[in-house]
């Protein structure tokens, strides 16, 4: 089945493992065992993407200078050939980012 969602263990930043719900972009060939045949995928690339995105929001908010701000974003994780990838758009094609800004008051 193409783009099948599976739960896999990944290496957590700083050691240990996490159980992550991930979309298999390799089309389900061989199942979860094949995804991690070379060892557990590293979660660090996903965390790097989240950090870069958060810094981008911080920079934009510093420019806009709101009195109050809140940013929410959802991250989907995908695995292709044993490598973790971050996805920021859900299946319906809507952005998984919500930004609330307030000025005055």
CSV table of C-alpha atoms in Angstrom, one decimal:
chain,number,residue,atom,x,y,z
A,1,UNK,CA,0.0,0.0,0.0
A,2,UNK,CA,1.4,3.4,-1.0
A,3,UNK,CA,2.2,6.0,1.8
A,4,UNK,CA,1.2,3.6,4.5
A,5,UNK,CA,1.3,5.0,8.1
A,6,UNK,CA,3.4,2.9,10.5
A,7,UNK,CA,4.8,3.3,14.0
A,8,UNK,CA,8.6,3.0,14.1
A,9,UNK,CA,11.3,3.5,16.7
A,10,UNK,CA,13.8,6.3,16.0
A,11,UNK,CA,17.0,7.5,17.6
A,12,UNK,CA,16.1,10.5,19.8
A,13,UNK,CA,18.5,13.5,20.0
A,14,UNK,CA,20.6,13.0,23.1
A,15,UNK,CA,20.2,9.3,23.1
A,16,UNK,CA,17.4,6.8,23.7
A,17,UNK,CA,14.5,6.0,21.3
A,18,UNK,CA,11.1,7.4,20.5
A,19,UNK,CA,8.1,5.7,18.9
A,20,UNK,CA,7.0,7.9,16.0
A,21,UNK,CA,4.0,7.6,13.7
A,22,UNK,CA,5.5,7.9,10.2
A,23,UNK,CA,4.3,7.8,6.7
A,24,UNK,CA,6.2,5.3,4.5
A,25,UNK,CA,7.0,7.1,1.3
A,26,UNK,CA,8.7,4.0,-0.2
A,27,UNK,CA,5.3,2.5,-0.8
A,28,UNK,CA,5.3,-0.2,1.9
A,29,UNK,CA,7.9,-2.4,0.3
A,30,UNK,CA,9.0,-4.8,3.0
A,31,UNK,CA,7.1,-3.1,5.9
A,32,UNK,CA,8.6,-1.4,8.9
A,33,UNK,CA,11.5,-3.9,9.2
A,34,UNK,CA,12.8,-2.8,5.8
A,35,UNK,CA,12.6,0.9,6.8
A,36,UNK,CA,15.0,0.3,9.7
A,37,UNK,CA,17.1,-2.5,8.2
A,38,UNK,CA,20.3,-0.4,8.5
A,39,UNK,CA,19.6,0.7,12.1
A,40,UNK,CA,17.1,3.0,13.6
A,41,UNK,CA,16.4,6.2,11.7
A,42,UNK,CA,17.8,9.4,13.3
A,43,UNK,CA,15.2,11.9,14.5
A,44,UNK,CA,17.7,14.8,14.5
A,45,UNK,CA,16.9,15.9,10.9
A,46,UNK,CA,13.3,16.4,12.0
A,47,UNK,CA,14.3,18.4,15.1
A,48,UNK,CA,16.7,20.5,12.9
A,49,UNK,CA,13.8,21.3,10.6
A,50,UNK,CA,11.6,22.3,13.6
A,51,UNK,CA,14.4,24.5,15.0
A,52,UNK,CA,14.9,26.3,11.7
A,53,UNK,CA,11.2,26.9,11.3
A,54,UNK,CA,10.9,28.2,14.8
A,55,UNK,CA,13.8,30.6,14.2
A,56,UNK,CA,12.1,31.8,11.0
A,57,UNK,CA,8.9,32.6,12.9
A,58,UNK,CA,10.9,34.4,15.6
A,59,UNK,CA,12.6,36.6,13.0
A,60,UNK,CA,9.2,37.4,11.3
A,61,UNK,CA,7.7,38.3,14.7
A,62,UNK,CA,10.6,40.5,15.6
A,63,UNK,CA,9.9,42.4,12.3
A,64,UNK,CA,6.1,42.6,12.9
A,65,UNK,CA,6.5,43.6,16.6
A,66,UNK,CA,3.1,42.4,17.9
A,67,UNK,CA,2.3,43.0,21.5
A,68,UNK,CA,1.4,39.3,21.8
A,69,UNK,CA,2.0,36.3,19.5
A,70,UNK,CA,1.3,32.6,19.4
A,71,UNK,CA,2.5,30.2,16.7
A,72,UNK,CA,1.3,26.6,16.4
A,73,UNK,CA,2.5,24.2,13.8
A,74,UNK,CA,2.1,20.5,13.2
A,75,UNK,CA,4.8,18.2,11.9
A,76,UNK,CA,4.1,15.0,10.1
A,77,UNK,CA,7.0,12.6,9.8
A,78,UNK,CA,7.8,10.5,6.8
A,79,UNK,CA,10.4,7.8,6.1
A,80,UNK,CA,11.9,7.2,2.8
A,81,UNK,CA,14.8,4.8,2.4
A,82,UNK,CA,15.4,4.8,6.1
A,83,UNK,CA,15.7,8.6,6.3
A,84,UNK,CA,13.3,10.8,8.4
A,85,UNK,CA,11.7,13.7,6.6
A,86,UNK,CA,9.4,16.5,8.0
A,87,UNK,CA,6.1,17.3,6.3
A,88,UNK,CA,4.3,20.5,7.1
A,89,UNK,CA,1.2,20.0,5.0
A,90,UNK,CA,-1.6,17.6,5.8
A,91,UNK,CA,-3.3,15.2,3.4
A,92,UNK,CA,-6.0,17.8,2.5
A,93,UNK,CA,-3.4,20.2,1.3
A,94,UNK,CA,-4.0,22.7,4.1
A,95,UNK,CA,-1.1,24.3,5.9
A,96,UNK,CA,-0.6,22.9,9.4
A,97,UNK,CA,0.5,26.3,10.8
A,98,UNK,CA,-1.6,28.7,12.9
A,99,UNK,CA,-0.4,32.2,13.8
A,100,UNK,CA,-2.1,34.6,16.2
A,101,UNK,CA,-0.9,38.2,16.5
A,102,UNK,CA,-2.2,41.0,18.7
A,103,UNK,CA,-1.3,44.7,18.7
A,104,UNK,CA,-2.6,47.4,21.1
A,105,UNK,CA,-4.8,46.8,24.0
